[in-house]
Amino acid sequence: MTQASETNAYNFAYLDEQTKRMIRRAILKGVAVPGYQVPFASREMPMPYGWGTGGVQVTAACLVPEDRLKVIDQGADDTTNAVSIRKFFQRTAGVAVTEATGEATVIQTRHRIPETPLTEGQILVYQVPIPEPLRFLEPRETETRKMHELEEYGLMHVKLYEDIARHGEIATSYAYPVKVEGRYVMDPSPIPKFDNPKLGDNAAIQLFGAGREQRIYAVPPYTQVVSLDFDDHPFVASKAPHDCDLCGAKGSYLDEVITDDAGSRMYVCSDTDFCTGRREAGHVGRLGVAMAGGVA
Amino acid sequence: MTSDALTGGFAKAPQQSARAFRGLLEVMARPGTIHLLEGAAPPAPLSVAAGVALLTLADGTTPLHLTGAADCAAVRDWVTFHIGAPLVAAEDADFALGRWQDLQPLHRFRIGQPDYPDRSATLIVEVDRLEAAGARLTGPGIKDAAHLSLPEVAAFRANRALFPLGFDVLLTCGAQVAGLPRSTIVEDV
């Protein structure tokens, strides 16, 4: 069987039309009630749970043939998860792909929001492992659903308070809970809390898909998203106190890389497209080499 | 069944419904914006946009309520052949289609349950004109304020007061579509 006829054996974007209609209805209800988790009949996908089956289904329901897709995993375009999902949609939807944030129309992300500000016309699809922000405080779905219904979010503040009592500060550093439009408390997926301020008032449509947990939720553009905190312990979007060692960026989220057995380390931008763009523009960090002379 | 009922659907459903959904997603996520829906030729009196919206979102699992002029043999046959949605009373509908005055009284439509606000109806309202002028819209999806020609304001204010419950609305006119989710705050200018 040739490559072409193999590809044609799939419906556009892999899922059948009935499934896409079901997902599309859930997405529209999610958009209408920002932050509320809409149950949907998640399908088995040709990848294991935990590899972004929710995000893939949301992306499949949104893609049009004219789209340009970007997929990132912890900010990187070239990691296994990102590469395999990108290839999956190249093969089943025939869409163009890119690594440049500015050129993408749909961006599927695992646990980061790109450093480059998003624009109108872009859709950011998050892969979500545990969509329920209250799940580790209350394991019963019947109870957490009731808590959302009654807007009973005191338990979440108790959790943050216990952080302060134990560590002197709110130690939650990722999947930091937010309140959307003053109504629903939402798990922003395990993005670092450094990214939380980008959730609110964003020009792009943000969609969240949790495949194993069968939930879809959404944050429309220009929506108020507030990270939970206390008056005397305000929310801080923290990051490693360093500059990027490759591109010298001061304000980007950094990955720590151990470079030898003696404990030497370097800090590099987690967003590979952002870092590459800066280095191409001539910025050089502490351990970087100018791009013209080859990659560091 | 009339033979016309067999025509007027999508020619390439996967691609055409994908483009139509992106239009629907944009108008629901950015209330006040107007997009074009194309690719279907539903029977009169349905607008193209209303027909495309039904083909994109409705199927055998979504009860549909037709009312007024839209509740005619030609439309019922077309819906039965292309979509297969059960035709039901307003109280049981996931989708309702008709002109604003024919959809009254609105309290018949499902607004969801406090623990499942998504179990609510989506009204597809056929209007004579659709333009970005008129009632002032604010809320999620809107940068500062937007304007949209609405059939009335009071009903949407009442619907917003139910939030997070309430119905969601698609306004259709010819090939044009605009969205008004329950989250939008509507005011007279």
mmCIF file of C-alpha atoms in Angstrom, chain A residues 2-247:
data_model
loop_
_atom_site.group_PDB
_atom_site.id
_atom_site.type_symbol
_atom_site.label_atom_id
_atom_site.label_comp_id
_atom_site.label_asym_id
_atom_site.label_seq_id
_atom_site.Cartn_x
_atom_site.Cartn_y
_atom_site.Cartn_z
ATOM 1 C CA THR A 2 1.403 3.370 -0.939
ATOM 2 C CA GLN A 3 1.810 6.224 1.499
ATOM 3 C CA ALA A 4 -0.884 8.233 -0.296
ATOM 4 C CA SER A 5 -3.609 5.601 -0.150
ATOM 5 C CA GLU A 6 -2.762 4.829 3.462
ATOM 6 C CA THR A 7 -3.309 8.479 4.258
ATOM 7 C CA ASN A 8 -6.580 8.576 2.373
ATOM 8 C CA ALA A 9 -7.839 5.711 4.467
ATOM 9 C CA TYR A 10 -8.334 8.168 7.343
ATOM 10 C CA ASN A 11 -11.147 10.670 7.576
ATOM 11 C CA PHE A 12 -9.944 14.279 7.651
ATOM 12 C CA ALA A 13 -8.186 14.804 11.011
ATOM 13 C CA TYR A 14 -8.607 11.127 11.944
ATOM 14 C CA LEU A 15 -11.884 11.283 13.898
ATOM 15 C CA ASP A 16 -15.203 10.353 12.316
ATOM 16 C CA GLU A 17 -17.738 13.124 11.722
ATOM 17 C CA GLN A 18 -20.150 12.057 14.457
ATOM 18 C CA THR A 19 -17.363 12.183 17.029
ATOM 19 C CA LYS A 20 -16.226 15.595 15.810
ATOM 20 C CA ARG A 21 -19.774 16.965 16.075
ATOM 21 C CA MET A 22 -19.976 15.707 19.657
ATOM 22 C CA ILE A 23 -16.636 17.327 20.532
ATOM 23 C CA ARG A 24 -17.579 20.544 18.723
ATOM 24 C CA ARG A 25 -20.812 20.825 20.701
ATOM 25 C CA ALA A 26 -18.844 20.362 23.927
ATOM 26 C CA ILE A 27 -16.329 23.033 22.884
ATOM 27 C CA LEU A 28 -19.085 25.568 22.150
ATOM 28 C CA LYS A 29 -20.740 24.928 25.524
ATOM 29 C CA GLY A 30 -17.345 25.266 27.169
ATOM 30 C CA VAL A 31 -16.824 28.619 25.456
ATOM 31 C CA ALA A 32 -20.271 29.764 26.619
ATOM 32 C CA VAL A 33 -19.502 28.889 30.258
ATOM 33 C CA PRO A 34 -15.811 29.841 30.669
ATOM 34 C CA GLY A 35 -13.928 27.585 33.071
ATOM 35 C CA TYR A 36 -16.703 24.982 33.428
ATOM 36 C CA GLN A 37 -15.642 21.423 32.588
ATOM 37 C CA VAL A 38 -17.961 19.967 29.942
ATOM 38 C CA PRO A 39 -18.145 16.147 29.969
ATOM 39 C CA PHE A 40 -17.573 14.572 26.557
ATOM 40 C CA ALA A 41 -17.391 11.028 25.197
ATOM 41 C CA SER A 42 -13.618 10.841 24.816
ATOM 42 C CA ARG A 43 -12.491 8.304 22.243
ATOM 43 C CA GLU A 44 -9.611 5.878 22.233
ATOM 44 C CA MET A 45 -6.814 7.503 20.260
ATOM 45 C CA PRO A 46 -3.826 5.790 18.672
ATOM 46 C CA MET A 47 -1.606 6.888 21.565
ATOM 47 C CA PRO A 48 -1.663 6.155 25.280
ATOM 48 C CA TYR A 49 -3.577 8.206 27.821
ATOM 49 C CA GLY A 50 -1.231 10.815 29.213
ATOM 50 C CA TRP A 51 0.212 11.562 25.790
ATOM 51 C CA GLY A 52 -2.303 14.231 24.971
ATOM 52 C CA THR A 53 -5.358 12.294 23.826
ATOM 53 C CA GLY A 54 -7.659 15.093 25.029
ATOM 54 C CA GLY A 55 -5.687 17.805 23.291
ATOM 55 C CA VAL A 56 -5.471 15.723 20.126
ATOM 56 C CA GLN A 57 -9.243 15.256 20.026
ATOM 57 C CA VAL A 58 -9.869 18.982 20.528
ATOM 58 C CA THR A 59 -7.298 19.829 17.859
ATOM 59 C CA ALA A 60 -8.848 17.296 15.467
ATOM 60 C CA ALA A 61 -12.273 18.872 15.965
ATOM 61 C CA CYS A 62 -10.906 22.390 15.299
ATOM 62 C CA LEU A 63 -8.517 21.840 12.392
ATOM 63 C CA VAL A 64 -9.347 23.072 8.892
ATOM 64 C CA PRO A 65 -7.262 22.100 5.842
ATOM 65 C CA GLU A 66 -5.827 25.641 5.665
ATOM 66 C CA ASP A 67 -4.417 25.545 9.202
ATOM 67 C CA ARG A 68 -0.762 25.763 10.151
ATOM 68 C CA LEU A 69 -0.186 23.622 13.225
ATOM 69 C CA LYS A 70 2.452 24.006 15.926
ATOM 70 C CA VAL A 71 2.879 21.430 18.687
ATOM 71 C CA ILE A 72 4.987 22.002 21.774
ATOM 72 C CA ASP A 73 5.894 19.843 24.738
ATOM 73 C CA GLN A 74 7.131 21.884 27.719
ATOM 74 C CA GLY A 75 7.879 24.676 25.276
ATOM 75 C CA ALA A 76 9.938 22.538 22.901
ATOM 76 C CA ASP A 77 8.976 21.724 19.325
ATOM 77 C CA ASP A 78 11.449 18.862 18.989
ATOM 78 C CA THR A 79 10.555 16.461 21.798
ATOM 79 C CA THR A 80 8.986 13.052 21.244
ATOM 80 C CA ASN A 81 5.426 13.975 22.187
ATOM 81 C CA ALA A 82 5.417 17.125 20.070
ATOM 82 C CA VAL A 83 7.014 15.461 17.054
ATOM 83 C CA SER A 84 4.656 12.481 17.066
ATOM 84 C CA ILE A 85 1.496 14.582 17.421
ATOM 85 C CA ARG A 86 2.662 16.931 14.683
ATOM 86 C CA LYS A 87 3.341 13.989 12.367
ATOM 87 C CA PHE A 88 -0.026 12.480 13.286
ATOM 88 C CA PHE A 89 -1.885 15.538 11.989
ATOM 89 C CA GLN A 90 0.389 15.971 8.978
ATOM 90 C CA ARG A 91 -0.576 12.464 8.014
ATOM 91 C CA THR A 92 -4.273 12.391 8.893
ATOM 92 C CA ALA A 93 -5.256 16.014 8.139
ATOM 93 C CA GLY A 94 -2.590 17.033 5.642
ATOM 94 C CA VAL A 95 -2.156 20.390 7.388
ATOM 95 C CA ALA A 96 0.950 22.529 7.165
ATOM 96 C CA VAL A 97 3.127 22.657 10.261
ATOM 97 C CA THR A 98 5.479 25.212 11.720
ATOM 98 C CA GLU A 99 7.666 25.784 14.727
ATOM 99 C CA ALA A 100 7.198 29.571 14.652
ATOM 100 C CA THR A 101 4.598 30.735 17.183
ATOM 101 C CA GLY A 102 3.682 33.760 15.077
ATOM 102 C CA GLU A 103 2.942 31.694 11.966
ATOM 103 C CA ALA A 104 0.781 29.048 13.627
ATOM 104 C CA THR A 105 -3.025 29.189 13.532
ATOM 105 C CA VAL A 106 -3.513 26.266 15.916
ATOM 106 C CA ILE A 107 -1.014 25.492 18.677
ATOM 107 C CA GLN A 108 -1.326 22.315 20.719
ATOM 108 C CA THR A 109 0.637 22.582 23.919
ATOM 109 C CA ARG A 110 1.709 20.353 26.744
ATOM 110 C CA HIS A 111 2.307 22.454 29.846
ATOM 111 C CA ARG A 112 3.495 25.814 28.466
ATOM 112 C CA ILE A 113 2.128 29.001 26.957
ATOM 113 C CA PRO A 114 4.498 30.335 24.269
ATOM 114 C CA GLU A 115 6.584 33.383 25.233
ATOM 115 C CA THR A 116 5.606 35.235 22.060
ATOM 116 C CA PRO A 117 2.205 36.881 22.689
ATOM 117 C CA LEU A 118 -0.640 35.142 20.865
ATOM 118 C CA THR A 119 -2.897 36.996 18.459
ATOM 119 C CA GLU A 120 -6.519 36.948 17.326
ATOM 120 C CA GLY A 121 -7.162 34.097 14.945
ATOM 121 C CA GLN A 122 -4.958 31.704 16.913
ATOM 122 C CA ILE A 123 -6.237 28.780 18.977
ATOM 123 C CA LEU A 124 -4.200 27.359 21.853
ATOM 124 C CA VAL A 125 -5.124 23.755 22.737
ATOM 125 C CA TYR A 126 -3.909 22.451 26.089
ATOM 126 C CA GLN A 127 -3.324 18.815 26.983
ATOM 127 C CA VAL A 128 -4.782 18.302 30.435
ATOM 128 C CA PRO A 129 -4.071 15.306 32.699
ATOM 129 C CA ILE A 130 -6.367 16.106 35.676
ATOM 130 C CA PRO A 131 -8.931 18.793 34.798
ATOM 131 C CA GLU A 132 -10.501 19.002 38.256
ATOM 132 C CA PRO A 133 -8.625 21.548 40.422
ATOM 133 C CA LEU A 134 -10.295 20.166 43.554
ATOM 134 C CA ARG A 135 -9.536 16.504 42.812
ATOM 135 C CA PHE A 136 -6.568 16.103 45.183
ATOM 136 C CA LEU A 137 -8.567 17.777 47.946
ATOM 137 C CA GLU A 138 -11.798 15.844 47.341
ATOM 138 C CA PRO A 139 -11.599 12.576 45.394
ATOM 139 C CA ARG A 140 -15.341 12.153 44.792
ATOM 140 C CA GLU A 141 -16.632 13.550 41.484
ATOM 141 C CA THR A 142 -20.147 13.898 42.958
ATOM 142 C CA GLU A 143 -18.733 16.175 45.674
ATOM 143 C CA THR A 144 -16.483 18.315 43.467
ATOM 144 C CA ARG A 145 -19.355 18.817 41.045
ATOM 145 C CA LYS A 146 -21.484 20.009 43.957
ATOM 146 C CA MET A 147 -18.696 22.326 45.075
ATOM 147 C CA HIS A 148 -18.538 23.937 41.613
ATOM 148 C CA GLU A 149 -22.313 24.213 41.580
ATOM 149 C CA LEU A 150 -22.364 26.012 44.937
ATOM 150 C CA GLU A 151 -19.203 28.001 44.212
ATOM 151 C CA GLU A 152 -17.796 26.417 47.371
ATOM 152 C CA TYR A 153 -14.076 26.951 46.904
ATOM 153 C CA GLY A 154 -13.003 27.453 50.514
ATOM 154 C CA LEU A 155 -11.087 24.166 50.468
ATOM 155 C CA MET A 156 -8.766 25.490 47.780
ATOM 156 C CA HIS A 157 -7.888 28.495 49.904
ATOM 157 C CA VAL A 158 -7.249 26.181 52.858
ATOM 158 C CA LYS A 159 -4.782 24.282 50.682
ATOM 159 C CA LEU A 160 -2.972 27.483 49.712
ATOM 160 C CA TYR A 161 -3.005 28.585 53.351
ATOM 161 C CA GLU A 162 -1.445 25.279 54.442
ATOM 162 C CA ASP A 163 1.299 25.947 51.895
ATOM 163 C CA ILE A 164 2.014 29.254 53.610
ATOM 164 C CA ALA A 165 1.872 27.681 57.086
ATOM 165 C CA ARG A 166 4.353 24.999 56.084
ATOM 166 C CA HIS A 167 6.671 26.789 53.655
ATOM 167 C CA GLY A 168 6.174 30.455 54.422
ATOM 168 C CA GLU A 169 4.853 31.045 50.917
ATOM 169 C CA ILE A 170 2.458 29.476 48.430
ATOM 170 C CA ALA A 171 4.608 26.556 47.258
ATOM 171 C CA THR A 172 2.324 25.502 44.412
ATOM 172 C CA SER A 173 4.490 26.164 41.375
ATOM 173 C CA TYR A 174 2.542 24.569 38.527
ATOM 174 C CA ALA A 175 -1.137 23.805 37.829
ATOM 175 C CA TYR A 176 -1.760 26.872 39.972
ATOM 176 C CA PRO A 177 -5.554 27.292 40.393
ATOM 177 C CA VAL A 178 -7.288 30.245 38.778
ATOM 178 C CA LYS A 179 -10.778 31.722 38.920
ATOM 179 C CA VAL A 180 -12.377 32.475 35.566
ATOM 180 C CA GLU A 181 -14.686 35.493 35.211
ATOM 181 C CA GLY A 182 -15.283 35.427 38.964
ATOM 182 C CA ARG A 183 -17.192 32.136 38.786
ATOM 183 C CA TYR A 184 -15.432 28.807 38.176
ATOM 184 C CA VAL A 185 -12.148 27.755 39.731
ATOM 185 C CA MET A 186 -10.161 26.096 36.961
ATOM 186 C CA ASP A 187 -7.015 24.011 36.631
ATOM 187 C CA PRO A 188 -4.902 25.691 33.937
ATOM 188 C CA SER A 189 -3.218 22.286 33.278
ATOM 189 C CA PRO A 190 0.307 21.830 34.653
ATOM 190 C CA ILE A 191 1.718 25.023 33.171
ATOM 191 C CA PRO A 192 4.256 26.755 35.434
ATOM 192 C CA LYS A 193 2.645 29.528 37.437
ATOM 193 C CA PHE A 194 4.983 31.839 35.518
ATOM 194 C CA ASP A 195 2.526 31.394 32.615
ATOM 195 C CA ASN A 196 -0.637 32.096 34.633
ATOM 196 C CA PRO A 197 -0.763 35.857 33.871
ATOM 197 C CA LYS A 198 -0.934 35.015 30.133
ATOM 198 C CA LEU A 199 -4.203 33.069 30.630
ATOM 199 C CA GLY A 200 -6.264 36.182 31.188
ATOM 200 C CA ASP A 201 -6.984 38.849 28.600
ATOM 201 C CA ASN A 202 -5.327 36.707 25.918
ATOM 202 C CA ALA A 203 -6.224 37.496 22.294
ATOM 203 C CA ALA A 204 -6.336 33.805 21.345
ATOM 204 C CA ILE A 205 -9.036 31.212 22.054
ATOM 205 C CA GLN A 206 -7.800 28.766 24.717
ATOM 206 C CA LEU A 207 -9.266 25.261 24.709
ATOM 207 C CA PHE A 208 -8.474 22.509 27.210
ATOM 208 C CA GLY A 209 -8.897 18.788 26.519
ATOM 209 C CA ALA A 210 -8.585 15.967 29.059
ATOM 210 C CA GLY A 211 -8.925 12.626 27.257
ATOM 211 C CA ARG A 212 -8.717 10.122 30.092
ATOM 212 C CA GLU A 213 -10.897 12.266 32.362
ATOM 213 C CA GLN A 214 -13.301 13.075 29.484
ATOM 214 C CA ARG A 215 -13.580 16.815 30.013
ATOM 215 C CA ILE A 216 -13.313 19.847 27.743
ATOM 216 C CA TYR A 217 -13.200 23.442 28.966
ATOM 217 C CA ALA A 218 -12.378 26.794 27.492
ATOM 218 C CA VAL A 219 -11.245 30.334 28.133
ATOM 219 C CA PRO A 220 -12.505 32.712 25.421
ATOM 220 C CA PRO A 221 -10.318 35.665 24.365
ATOM 221 C CA TYR A 222 -10.122 38.689 26.655
ATOM 222 C CA THR A 223 -11.517 36.780 29.615
ATOM 223 C CA GLN A 224 -10.709 37.629 33.214
ATOM 224 C CA VAL A 225 -8.544 34.903 34.759
ATOM 225 C CA VAL A 226 -7.285 35.505 38.305
ATOM 226 C CA SER A 227 -4.757 33.329 40.108
ATOM 227 C CA LEU A 228 -6.010 32.576 43.628
ATOM 228 C CA ASP A 229 -4.038 34.229 46.424
ATOM 229 C CA PHE A 230 -4.298 36.179 49.677
ATOM 230 C CA ASP A 231 -4.030 39.938 50.264
ATOM 231 C CA ASP A 232 -0.900 39.448 52.396
ATOM 232 C CA HIS A 233 0.529 36.709 50.139
ATOM 233 C CA PRO A 234 -0.158 37.935 46.624
ATOM 234 C CA PHE A 235 0.352 35.677 43.608
ATOM 235 C CA VAL A 236 3.904 35.801 42.188
ATOM 236 C CA ALA A 237 4.701 34.486 38.699
ATOM 237 C CA SER A 238 8.035 32.983 39.657
ATOM 238 C CA LYS A 239 10.891 31.631 37.528
ATOM 239 C CA ALA A 240 14.522 30.665 38.034
ATOM 240 C CA PRO A 241 16.476 33.847 38.920
ATOM 241 C CA HIS A 242 18.776 33.657 35.904
ATOM 242 C CA ASP A 243 19.054 34.774 32.301
ATOM 243 C CA CYS A 244 18.961 32.286 29.440
ATOM 244 C CA ASP A 245 22.506 30.983 28.892
ATOM 245 C CA LEU A 246 21.975 30.622 25.151
ATOM 246 C CA CYS A 247 20.087 33.766 24.159
#
